[in-house]
Short mmCIF file of C-alpha atoms in Angstrom, two decimals:
data_model
loop_
_atom_site.label_atom_id
_atom_site.label_comp_id
_atom_site.label_asym_id
_atom_site.label_seq_id
_atom_site.Cartn_x
_atom_site.Cartn_y
_atom_site.Cartn_z
CA UNK A 1 17.30 -50.85 -49.25
CA UNK A 2 20.26 -48.65 -48.45
CA UNK A 3 22.00 -45.71 -50.02
CA UNK A 4 25.68 -45.78 -50.91
CA UNK A 5 27.58 -42.60 -50.15
CA UNK A 6 31.10 -42.01 -51.48
CA UNK A 7 33.78 -41.12 -48.94
CA UNK A 8 37.37 -40.24 -49.75
CA UNK A 9 38.37 -43.90 -49.85
CA UNK A 10 35.25 -46.06 -50.12
CA UNK A 11 31.50 -46.24 -50.49
CA UNK A 12 29.43 -46.80 -47.38
CA UNK A 13 25.95 -48.22 -47.27
CA UNK A 14 23.40 -46.27 -45.22
CA UNK A 15 19.87 -47.16 -44.16
CA UNK A 16 17.06 -44.77 -45.00
CA UNK A 17 17.11 -43.29 -41.48
CA UNK A 18 20.91 -42.97 -41.43
CA UNK A 19 20.74 -41.13 -44.78
CA UNK A 20 18.00 -38.80 -43.51
CA UNK A 21 19.98 -38.12 -40.33
CA UNK A 22 23.21 -37.44 -42.23
CA UNK A 23 21.51 -35.03 -44.65
CA UNK A 24 19.88 -33.24 -41.70
CA UNK A 25 23.31 -32.71 -40.09
CA UNK A 26 24.91 -31.65 -43.38
CA UNK A 27 22.13 -29.11 -43.94
CA UNK A 28 22.89 -27.63 -40.49
CA UNK A 29 26.66 -27.93 -39.92
CA UNK A 30 28.03 -26.71 -36.61
CA UNK A 31 24.46 -26.34 -35.29
CA UNK A 32 23.37 -28.41 -32.29
CA UNK A 33 20.36 -30.58 -33.11
CA UNK A 34 18.32 -31.89 -30.20
CA UNK A 35 16.98 -35.42 -29.93
CA UNK A 36 13.46 -34.04 -30.48
CA UNK A 37 14.54 -32.24 -33.67
CA UNK A 38 15.99 -35.47 -34.99
CA UNK A 39 12.92 -37.48 -34.01
CA UNK A 40 10.64 -34.99 -35.78
CA UNK A 41 12.78 -34.73 -38.93
CA UNK A 42 14.06 -38.27 -39.34
CA UNK A 43 11.66 -40.68 -37.68
CA UNK A 44 7.90 -41.05 -38.07
CA UNK A 45 7.00 -40.36 -34.44
CA UNK A 46 3.31 -39.80 -35.20
CA UNK A 47 2.56 -43.03 -37.01
CA UNK A 48 4.95 -45.41 -35.31
CA UNK A 49 6.34 -45.93 -31.82
CA UNK A 50 9.94 -44.81 -31.60
CA UNK A 51 12.04 -46.08 -28.71
CA UNK A 52 13.75 -43.53 -26.47
CA UNK A 53 17.19 -44.78 -27.58
CA UNK A 54 16.46 -44.67 -31.32
CA UNK A 55 18.46 -41.49 -31.93
CA UNK A 56 21.48 -42.66 -29.90
CA UNK A 57 21.53 -46.05 -31.65
CA UNK A 58 21.33 -44.47 -35.11
CA UNK A 59 24.03 -41.92 -34.22
CA UNK A 60 26.31 -44.76 -33.08
CA UNK A 61 25.70 -46.73 -36.28
CA UNK A 62 26.28 -43.66 -38.44
CA UNK A 63 29.52 -42.88 -36.60
CA UNK A 64 30.73 -46.45 -37.12
CA UNK A 65 30.11 -46.13 -40.85
CA UNK A 66 31.71 -42.72 -41.44
CA UNK A 67 34.77 -43.12 -39.22
CA UNK A 68 37.02 -46.12 -38.63
CA UNK A 69 37.41 -45.31 -34.92
CA UNK A 70 33.91 -44.33 -33.80
CA UNK A 71 35.01 -44.07 -30.14
CA UNK A 72 36.76 -40.79 -31.00
CA UNK A 73 34.12 -38.93 -33.04
CA UNK A 74 35.59 -36.33 -35.34
CA UNK A 75 32.52 -35.36 -37.37
CA UNK A 76 29.42 -36.17 -35.35
CA UNK A 77 29.80 -35.09 -31.73
CA UNK A 78 27.59 -35.23 -28.67
CA UNK A 79 26.91 -31.97 -26.83
CA UNK A 80 26.00 -33.27 -23.40
CA UNK A 81 22.44 -32.42 -22.40
CA UNK A 82 21.71 -30.60 -25.68
CA UNK A 83 22.02 -32.99 -28.60
CA UNK A 84 24.44 -33.67 -31.44
CA UNK A 85 26.42 -31.51 -33.83
CA UNK A 86 28.16 -32.07 -37.18
CA UNK A 87 31.45 -30.44 -36.20
CA UNK A 88 33.00 -29.90 -39.64
CA UNK A 89 32.49 -27.32 -42.35
CA UNK A 90 30.40 -28.49 -45.30
CA UNK A 91 31.32 -27.43 -48.82
#
């Protein structure tokens, strides 16, 4: 079960965790979110084992869905050693 989100040109299908991650970033634009913040807010770390790479894998998948060239992130950027940031204004 995914969620379709309209972009300027097309709808994209997101998983539940991708949707939760995107809404977390959009609620906190231009604010660095750590891996732990994302694990606590997006993934059920108490009731289920979450792999160490879960955040990075979901970030990569989300980038691939929101931008044609995910190797040059424009919206969702890594801040080395700190976490990730949605680097655009949200209206």
